Tab-separated table of C-alpha atoms in Angstrom:
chain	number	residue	atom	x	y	z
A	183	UNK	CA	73.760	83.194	211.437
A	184	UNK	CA	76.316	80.330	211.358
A	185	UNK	CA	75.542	77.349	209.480
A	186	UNK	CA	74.529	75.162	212.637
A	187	UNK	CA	71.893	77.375	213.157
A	188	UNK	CA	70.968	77.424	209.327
A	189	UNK	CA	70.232	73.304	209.828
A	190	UNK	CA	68.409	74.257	213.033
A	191	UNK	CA	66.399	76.535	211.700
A	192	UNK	CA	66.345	75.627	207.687
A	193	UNK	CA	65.786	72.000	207.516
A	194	UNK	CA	63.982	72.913	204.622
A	195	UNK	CA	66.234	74.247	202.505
A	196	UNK	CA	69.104	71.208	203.429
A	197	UNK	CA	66.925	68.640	202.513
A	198	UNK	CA	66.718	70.615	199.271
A	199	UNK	CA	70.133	71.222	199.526
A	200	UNK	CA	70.884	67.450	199.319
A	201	UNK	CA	67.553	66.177	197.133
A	202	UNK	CA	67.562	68.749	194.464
A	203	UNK	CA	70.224	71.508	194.131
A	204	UNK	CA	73.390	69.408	194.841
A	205	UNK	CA	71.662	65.234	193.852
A	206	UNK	CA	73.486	64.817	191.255
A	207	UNK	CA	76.561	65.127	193.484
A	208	UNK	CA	75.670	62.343	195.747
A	209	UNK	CA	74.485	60.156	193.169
A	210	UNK	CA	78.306	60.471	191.557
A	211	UNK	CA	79.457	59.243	194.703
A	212	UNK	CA	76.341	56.480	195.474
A	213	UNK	CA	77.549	54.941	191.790
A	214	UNK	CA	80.732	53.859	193.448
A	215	UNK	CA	78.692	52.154	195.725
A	216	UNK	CA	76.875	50.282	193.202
A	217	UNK	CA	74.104	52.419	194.419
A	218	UNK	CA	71.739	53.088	191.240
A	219	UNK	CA	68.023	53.029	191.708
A	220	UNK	CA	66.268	55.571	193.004
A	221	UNK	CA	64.436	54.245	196.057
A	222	UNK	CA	67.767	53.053	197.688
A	223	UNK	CA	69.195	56.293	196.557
A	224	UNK	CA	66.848	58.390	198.150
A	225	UNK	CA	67.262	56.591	201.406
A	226	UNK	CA	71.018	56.741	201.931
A	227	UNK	CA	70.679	60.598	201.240
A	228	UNK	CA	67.802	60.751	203.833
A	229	UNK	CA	70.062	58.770	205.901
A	230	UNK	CA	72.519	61.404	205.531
A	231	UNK	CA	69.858	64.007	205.868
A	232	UNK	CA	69.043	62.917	209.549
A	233	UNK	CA	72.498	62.355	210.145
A	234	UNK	CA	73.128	66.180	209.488
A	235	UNK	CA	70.558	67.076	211.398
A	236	UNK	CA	71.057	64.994	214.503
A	237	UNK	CA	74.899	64.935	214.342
A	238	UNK	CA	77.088	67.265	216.253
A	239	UNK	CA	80.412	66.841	214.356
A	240	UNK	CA	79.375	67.889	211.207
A	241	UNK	CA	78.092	71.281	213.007
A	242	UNK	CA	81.558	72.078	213.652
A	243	UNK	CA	82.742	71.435	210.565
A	244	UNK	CA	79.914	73.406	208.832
A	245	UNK	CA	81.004	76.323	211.065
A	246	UNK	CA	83.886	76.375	209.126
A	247	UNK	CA	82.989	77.494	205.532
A	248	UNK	CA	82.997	80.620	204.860
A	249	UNK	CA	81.498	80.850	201.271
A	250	UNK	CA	78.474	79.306	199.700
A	251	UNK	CA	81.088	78.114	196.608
A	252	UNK	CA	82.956	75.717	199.381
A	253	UNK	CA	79.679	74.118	200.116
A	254	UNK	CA	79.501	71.018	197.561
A	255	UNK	CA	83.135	70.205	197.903
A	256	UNK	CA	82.655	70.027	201.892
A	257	UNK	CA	79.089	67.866	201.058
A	258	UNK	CA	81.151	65.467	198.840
A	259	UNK	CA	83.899	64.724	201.895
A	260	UNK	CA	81.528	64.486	204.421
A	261	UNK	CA	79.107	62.561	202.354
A	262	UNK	CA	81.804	60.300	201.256
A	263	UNK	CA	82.889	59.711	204.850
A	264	UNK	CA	79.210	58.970	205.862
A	265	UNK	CA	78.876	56.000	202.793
A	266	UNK	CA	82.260	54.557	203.885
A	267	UNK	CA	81.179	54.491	207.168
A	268	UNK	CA	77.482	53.519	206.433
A	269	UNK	CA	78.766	50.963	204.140
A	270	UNK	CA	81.183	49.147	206.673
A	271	UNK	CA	77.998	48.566	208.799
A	272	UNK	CA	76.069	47.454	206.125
A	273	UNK	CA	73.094	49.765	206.577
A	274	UNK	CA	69.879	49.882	204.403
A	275	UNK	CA	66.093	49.761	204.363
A	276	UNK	CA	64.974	47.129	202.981
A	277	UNK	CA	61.345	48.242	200.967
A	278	UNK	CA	60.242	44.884	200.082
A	279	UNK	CA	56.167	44.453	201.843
A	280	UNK	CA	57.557	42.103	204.116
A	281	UNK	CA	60.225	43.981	205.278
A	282	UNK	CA	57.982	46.795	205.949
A	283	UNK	CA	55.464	44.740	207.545
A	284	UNK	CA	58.566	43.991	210.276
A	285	UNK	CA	59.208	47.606	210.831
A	286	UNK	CA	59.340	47.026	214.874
A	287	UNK	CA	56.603	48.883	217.161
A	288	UNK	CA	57.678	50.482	220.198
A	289	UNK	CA	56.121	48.630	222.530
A	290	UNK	CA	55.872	51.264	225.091
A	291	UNK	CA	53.610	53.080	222.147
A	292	UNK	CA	52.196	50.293	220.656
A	293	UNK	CA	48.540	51.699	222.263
A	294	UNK	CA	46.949	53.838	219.675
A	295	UNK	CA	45.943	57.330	221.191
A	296	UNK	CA	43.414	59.239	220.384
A	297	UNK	CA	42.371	62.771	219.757
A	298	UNK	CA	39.048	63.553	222.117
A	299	UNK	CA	39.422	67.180	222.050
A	300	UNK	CA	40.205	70.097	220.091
A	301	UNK	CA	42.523	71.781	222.618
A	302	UNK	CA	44.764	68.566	222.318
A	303	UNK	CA	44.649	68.530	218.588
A	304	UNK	CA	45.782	71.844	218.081
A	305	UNK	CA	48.915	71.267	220.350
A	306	UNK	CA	49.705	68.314	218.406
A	307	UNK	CA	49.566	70.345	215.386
A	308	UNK	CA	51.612	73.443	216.623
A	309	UNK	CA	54.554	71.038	217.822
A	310	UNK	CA	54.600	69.146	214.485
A	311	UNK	CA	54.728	72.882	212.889
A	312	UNK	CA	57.507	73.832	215.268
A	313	UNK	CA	59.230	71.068	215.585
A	314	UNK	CA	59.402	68.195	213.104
A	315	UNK	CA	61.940	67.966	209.975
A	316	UNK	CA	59.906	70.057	206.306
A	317	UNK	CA	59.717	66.447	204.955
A	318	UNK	CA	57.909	65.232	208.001
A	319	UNK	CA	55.829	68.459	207.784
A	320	UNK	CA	54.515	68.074	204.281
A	321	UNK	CA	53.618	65.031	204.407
A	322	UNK	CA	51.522	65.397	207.441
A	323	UNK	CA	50.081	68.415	206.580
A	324	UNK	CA	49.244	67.242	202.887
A	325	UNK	CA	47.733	64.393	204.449
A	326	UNK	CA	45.119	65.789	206.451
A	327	UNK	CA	44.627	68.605	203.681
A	328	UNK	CA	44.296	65.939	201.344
A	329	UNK	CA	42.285	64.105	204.218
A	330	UNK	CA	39.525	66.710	203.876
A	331	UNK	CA	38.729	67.342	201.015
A	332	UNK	CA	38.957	63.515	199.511
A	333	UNK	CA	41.832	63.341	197.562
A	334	UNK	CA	45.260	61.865	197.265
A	335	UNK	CA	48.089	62.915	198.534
A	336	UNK	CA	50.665	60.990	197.106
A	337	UNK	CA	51.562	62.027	193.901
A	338	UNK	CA	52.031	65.831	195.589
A	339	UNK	CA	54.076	64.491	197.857
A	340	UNK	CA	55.828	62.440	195.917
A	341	UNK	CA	57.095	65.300	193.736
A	342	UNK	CA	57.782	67.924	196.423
A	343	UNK	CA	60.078	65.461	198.164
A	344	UNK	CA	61.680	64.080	195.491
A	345	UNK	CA	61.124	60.403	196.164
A	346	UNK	CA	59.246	57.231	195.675
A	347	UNK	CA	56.141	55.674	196.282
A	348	UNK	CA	57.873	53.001	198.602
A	349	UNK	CA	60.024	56.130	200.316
A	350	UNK	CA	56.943	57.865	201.067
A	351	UNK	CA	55.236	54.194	202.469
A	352	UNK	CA	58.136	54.104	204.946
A	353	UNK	CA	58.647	58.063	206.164
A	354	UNK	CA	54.502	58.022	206.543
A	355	UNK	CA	54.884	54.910	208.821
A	356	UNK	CA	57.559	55.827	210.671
A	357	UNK	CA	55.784	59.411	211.253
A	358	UNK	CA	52.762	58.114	212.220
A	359	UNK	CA	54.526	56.564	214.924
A	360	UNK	CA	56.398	59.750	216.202
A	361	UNK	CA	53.095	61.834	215.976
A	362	UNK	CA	51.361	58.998	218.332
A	363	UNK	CA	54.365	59.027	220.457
A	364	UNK	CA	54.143	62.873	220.749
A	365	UNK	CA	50.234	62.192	221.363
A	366	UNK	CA	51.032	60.000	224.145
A	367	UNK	CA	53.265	62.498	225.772
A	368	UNK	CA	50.432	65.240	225.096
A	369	UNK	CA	47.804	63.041	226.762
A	370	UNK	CA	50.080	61.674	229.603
A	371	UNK	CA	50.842	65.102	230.315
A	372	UNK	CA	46.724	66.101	230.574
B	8	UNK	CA	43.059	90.929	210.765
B	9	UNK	CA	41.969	87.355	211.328
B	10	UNK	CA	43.291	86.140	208.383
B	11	UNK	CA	46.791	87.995	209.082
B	12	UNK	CA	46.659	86.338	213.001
B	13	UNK	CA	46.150	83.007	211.605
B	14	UNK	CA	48.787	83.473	208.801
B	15	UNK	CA	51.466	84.366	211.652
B	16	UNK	CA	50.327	81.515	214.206
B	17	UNK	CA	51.252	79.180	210.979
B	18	UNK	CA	54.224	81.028	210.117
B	19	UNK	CA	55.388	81.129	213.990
B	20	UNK	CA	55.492	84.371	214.102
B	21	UNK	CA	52.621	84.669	216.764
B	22	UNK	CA	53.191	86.685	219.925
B	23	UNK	CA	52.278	84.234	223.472
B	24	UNK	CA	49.279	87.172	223.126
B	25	UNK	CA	48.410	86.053	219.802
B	26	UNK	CA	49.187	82.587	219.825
B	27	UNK	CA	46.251	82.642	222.742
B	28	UNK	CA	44.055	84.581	220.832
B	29	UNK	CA	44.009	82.111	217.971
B	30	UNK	CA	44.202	78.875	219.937
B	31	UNK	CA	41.068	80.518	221.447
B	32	UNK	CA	39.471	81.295	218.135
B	33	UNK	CA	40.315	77.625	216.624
B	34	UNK	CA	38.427	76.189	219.795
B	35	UNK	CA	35.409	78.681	219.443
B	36	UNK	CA	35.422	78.417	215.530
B	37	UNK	CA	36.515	75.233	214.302
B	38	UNK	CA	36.381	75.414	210.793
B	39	UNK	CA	39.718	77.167	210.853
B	40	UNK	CA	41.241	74.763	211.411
B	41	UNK	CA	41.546	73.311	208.014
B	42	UNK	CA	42.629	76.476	206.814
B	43	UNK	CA	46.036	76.338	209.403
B	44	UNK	CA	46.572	73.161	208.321
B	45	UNK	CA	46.496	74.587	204.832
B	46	UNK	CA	48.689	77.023	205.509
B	47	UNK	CA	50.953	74.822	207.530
B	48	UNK	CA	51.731	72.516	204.320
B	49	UNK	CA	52.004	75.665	202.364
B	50	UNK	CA	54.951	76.773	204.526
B	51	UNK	CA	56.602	73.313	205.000
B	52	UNK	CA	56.094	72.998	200.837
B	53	UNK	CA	57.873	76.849	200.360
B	54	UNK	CA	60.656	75.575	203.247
B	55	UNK	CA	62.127	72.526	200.596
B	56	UNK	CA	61.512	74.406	197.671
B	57	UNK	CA	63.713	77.479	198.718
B	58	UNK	CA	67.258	77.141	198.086
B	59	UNK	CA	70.182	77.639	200.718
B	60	UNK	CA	72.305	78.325	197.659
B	61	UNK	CA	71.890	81.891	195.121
B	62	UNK	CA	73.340	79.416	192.616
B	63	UNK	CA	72.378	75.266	192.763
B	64	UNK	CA	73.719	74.708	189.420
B	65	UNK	CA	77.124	75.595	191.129
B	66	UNK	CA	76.551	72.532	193.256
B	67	UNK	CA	76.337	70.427	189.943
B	68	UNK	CA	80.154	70.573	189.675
B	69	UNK	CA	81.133	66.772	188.523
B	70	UNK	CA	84.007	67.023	186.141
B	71	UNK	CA	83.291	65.369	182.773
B	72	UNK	CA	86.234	63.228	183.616
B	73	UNK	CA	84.728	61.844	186.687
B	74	UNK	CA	81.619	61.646	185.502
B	75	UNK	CA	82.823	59.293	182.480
B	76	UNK	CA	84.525	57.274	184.913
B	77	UNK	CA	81.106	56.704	186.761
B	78	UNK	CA	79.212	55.918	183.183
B	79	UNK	CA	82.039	53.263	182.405
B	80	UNK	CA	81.258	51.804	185.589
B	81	UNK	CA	77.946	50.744	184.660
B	82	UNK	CA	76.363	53.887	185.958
B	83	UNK	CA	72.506	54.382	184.447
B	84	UNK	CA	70.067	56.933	184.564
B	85	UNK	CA	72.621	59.883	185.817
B	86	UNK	CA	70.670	63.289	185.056
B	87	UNK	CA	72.092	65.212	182.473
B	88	UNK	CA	74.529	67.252	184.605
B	89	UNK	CA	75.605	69.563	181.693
B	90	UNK	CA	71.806	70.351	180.939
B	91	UNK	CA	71.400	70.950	184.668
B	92	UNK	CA	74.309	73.009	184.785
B	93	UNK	CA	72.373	75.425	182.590
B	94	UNK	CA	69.064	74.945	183.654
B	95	UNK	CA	67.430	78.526	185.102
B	96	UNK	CA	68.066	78.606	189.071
B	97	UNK	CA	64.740	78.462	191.336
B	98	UNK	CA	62.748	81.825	191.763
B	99	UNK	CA	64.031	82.690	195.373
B	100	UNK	CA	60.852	82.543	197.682
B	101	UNK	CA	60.234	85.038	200.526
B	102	UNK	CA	61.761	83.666	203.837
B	103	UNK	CA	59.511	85.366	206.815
B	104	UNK	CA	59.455	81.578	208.745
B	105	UNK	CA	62.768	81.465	209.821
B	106	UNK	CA	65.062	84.127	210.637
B	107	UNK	CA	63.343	84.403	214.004
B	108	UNK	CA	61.557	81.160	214.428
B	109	UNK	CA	60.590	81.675	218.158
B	110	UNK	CA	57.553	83.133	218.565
B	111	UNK	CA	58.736	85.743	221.884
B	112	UNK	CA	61.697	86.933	220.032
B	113	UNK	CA	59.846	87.835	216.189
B	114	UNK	CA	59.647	91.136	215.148
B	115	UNK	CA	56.345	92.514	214.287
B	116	UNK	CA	55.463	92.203	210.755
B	117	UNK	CA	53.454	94.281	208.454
B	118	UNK	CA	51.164	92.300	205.933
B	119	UNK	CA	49.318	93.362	203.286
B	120	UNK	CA	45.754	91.494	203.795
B	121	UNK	CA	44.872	91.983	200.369
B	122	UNK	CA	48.781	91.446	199.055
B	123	UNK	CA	48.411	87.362	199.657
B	124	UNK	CA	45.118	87.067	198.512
B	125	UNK	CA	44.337	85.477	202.031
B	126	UNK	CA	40.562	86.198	202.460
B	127	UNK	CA	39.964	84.593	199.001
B	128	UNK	CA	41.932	81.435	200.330
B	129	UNK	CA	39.614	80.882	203.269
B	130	UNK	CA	36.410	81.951	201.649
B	131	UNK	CA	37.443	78.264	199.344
B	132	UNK	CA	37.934	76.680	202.462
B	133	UNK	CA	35.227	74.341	203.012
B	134	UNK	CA	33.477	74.396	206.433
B	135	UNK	CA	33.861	71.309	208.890
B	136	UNK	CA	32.407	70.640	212.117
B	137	UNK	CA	35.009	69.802	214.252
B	138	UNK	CA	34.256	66.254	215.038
B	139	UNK	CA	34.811	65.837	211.477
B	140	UNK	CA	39.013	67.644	212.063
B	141	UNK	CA	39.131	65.169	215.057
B	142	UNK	CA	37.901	61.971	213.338
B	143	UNK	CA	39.874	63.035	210.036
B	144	UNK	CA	43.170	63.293	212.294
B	145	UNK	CA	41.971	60.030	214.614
B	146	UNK	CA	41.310	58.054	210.995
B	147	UNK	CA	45.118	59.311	209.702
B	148	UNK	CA	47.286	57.938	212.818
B	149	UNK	CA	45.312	55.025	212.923
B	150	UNK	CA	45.261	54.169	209.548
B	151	UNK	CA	48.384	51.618	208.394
C-alpha cells in the first residue's frame, strides 16, 4: 500500500499523525508564525489536515518516501510550504460568537431535512461510516451515543481529538451541515 | 452470530449478502441500532488513536537548538519535547477496518464471539423504540 492510499484509507491515523504523534513539530513551525494558542493552532493543522486529504500534489510527493524515519522531515517542508502559502492569503477562522454566528448557509441547503424513516436513517449512517474524515466520525457518532443515553459529549470529544471547546463548536456546525446536505441528496434521490 | 454480523457491518467488512441481512434486521429490530452507532464511534475513536508510525516519539525530533530559538522568540506553552521524546509509545491497536475497506473485496474474518466481549456490550445497550433513534437523529441536525 502506497502512502496515497494510506490517507485514503487511514484518515485516522493522519489526523493522529499531525494532532498527537508529530504536534509538537508543527507547533515549532506555527511559533514562527506568531501562532501560540491552542484554538488557532488546532485550526491551521486541521487546515492542513483537509488539505492532505483533498490535495493531489502532496499524494505524489508522499509516494515518494520510502521509510517511516523520512516522514517528519517531509511533514515539516510541506507543512512549512502550506503556512507560507496560507499565510500570504491571510487565512483563519475567526472563533469569536459573532463570527460563528456568520458562518454562511448554503442556500441551496438552507431547508432542514428530515429523517421519516428508518431505511433512510440507516443509509445516512452507513455513508457517514464509509465515507466522512475519523474526526467527523467521532463526533457524530459520540453525539448520538451521547444523544441516547443523556449525557455530554463534549469533554470525550474534546480529548480524543485533541482540541477545544470553540474547535469542536465549529467542526459540529460545519458537519451538521454536510450530514443535511448528504440528507438532501438521500431524500432527493427517494 | 448476530453480534459478529453487526460488528462487521460497522467495521465494513459486511458482504452485499450481509450488509442486506443487517439493514433488514435494523429495520425489523430497531433497538440495534444504538448499538451500531456504538460501535461506529468505537471504530472512528480506535482509527485516531492508532498510530501510522511504530515510533511517534521519532516524530518529536526538534533540535534543542531550534527549539531555544523558538522559546527566545516569545514562544509559551511548548510541550516538553524531551519528556515526550521518552514518553512510552501508544499500545498498537488491531487494524481489521482498513486494509480492505470495501465491503465486496474483504476477506472473511474469523471472530471470536466471546473474545470481544460483544454479547455483554449489547445486553448494556438500552432498548429504544425507533421513533425515539429517528427523533434523537432529527433533534441533532436540527439543533444549532
Amino acid at each position: 500500500m502506497n502512502l496515497s492510499e494510506l490517507l485514503d484509507n487511514r484518515d485516522g491515523q493522519v489526523y493522529r499523525l499531525l494532532f498527537y504523534d508529530c504536534r509538537p513539530l508543527l507547533q515549532h513551525i506555527l511559533a514562527n508564525y506568531n501562532i501560540n494558542d491552542s484554538q488557532r493552532e488546532y485550526d491551521c493543522i486541521m487546515d492542513f489536515y483537509l488539505y492532505l486529504r483533498g490535495d493531489e500534489e502532496p499524494f505524489a510527493m508522499l509516494t515518494a518516501i520510502k521509510s517511516e524515519k523520512a516522514l517528519p522531515s517531509w511533514l515539516k517542508t510541506v507543512f512549512s510550504r502550506f503556512m507560507a502559502r496560507r499565510a500570504n492569503h491571510d487565512g483563519q477562522t475567526d472563533y469569536s460568537d459573532s463570527a460563528f454566528d456568520k458562518i454562511p448557509d448554503d442556500e441551496e441547503d438552507s431547508r432542514i431535512f428530515t429523517i421519516s424513516d428508518l431505511n433512510t436513517a440507516i443509509t445516512l449512517i452507513e455513508q457517514i461510516n464509509t465515507s466522512y474524515s475519523a474526526p467527523e466520525r467521532v463526533i457524530f457518532f459520540a453525539d448520538i451515543d451521547a444523544l441516547a443515553s443523556n449525557r455530554h459529549s463534549t469533554d470525550e470529544i474534546i480529548s480524543v481529538l485533541h482540541c477545544t471547546e470553540g474547535n469542536l463548536r465549529v467542526m459540529r456546525h460545519r458537519l451538521k451541515k454536510r450530514v443535511q446536505q448528504t440528507l438532501a441528496k438521500l431524500t432527493t434521490n427517494d | 452470530m448476530t453480534d459478529t454480523l453487526i460488528y462487521k457491518y460497522a467495521y465494513n467488512q459486511c458482504t452485499p449478502d450481509e450488509r442486506r441481512a443487517v439493514r433488514d434486521m435494523l429495520v425489523s429490530d430497531f433497538s440495534e441500532c444504538f448499538a451500531v452507532v456504538g460501535l461506529m464511534k468505537t471504530r472512528a475513536v480506535n482509527d485516531i488513536e492508532s498510530s501510522m508510525l511504530k515510533a511517534p516519539a521519532l516524530a518529536l525530533a526538534v533540535s534543542p537548538k531550534e527549539r531555544r530559538k523558538t522559546l527566545e522568540k516569545g514562544r509559551r506553552g511548548l510541550p516538553d519535547v524531551d519528556a515526550c521524546k521518552n514518553a512510552p509509545a501508544p499500545k498498537a491497536l488491531p487494524d481489521i477496518a482498513y486494509d480492505e475497506e470495501m465491503a465486496e473485496m474483504s476477506e472473511p474474518i474469523m471472530i471470536k464471539e466471546q473474545a470481544f466481549g460483544m454479547s455483554m456490550y449489547f445486553d448494556e445497550m438500552p432498548l429504544q423504540p425507533a421513533p425515539d433513534f429517528l427523533g434523537i437523529l432529527n433533534r441533532y441536525l436540527q439543533s444549532e
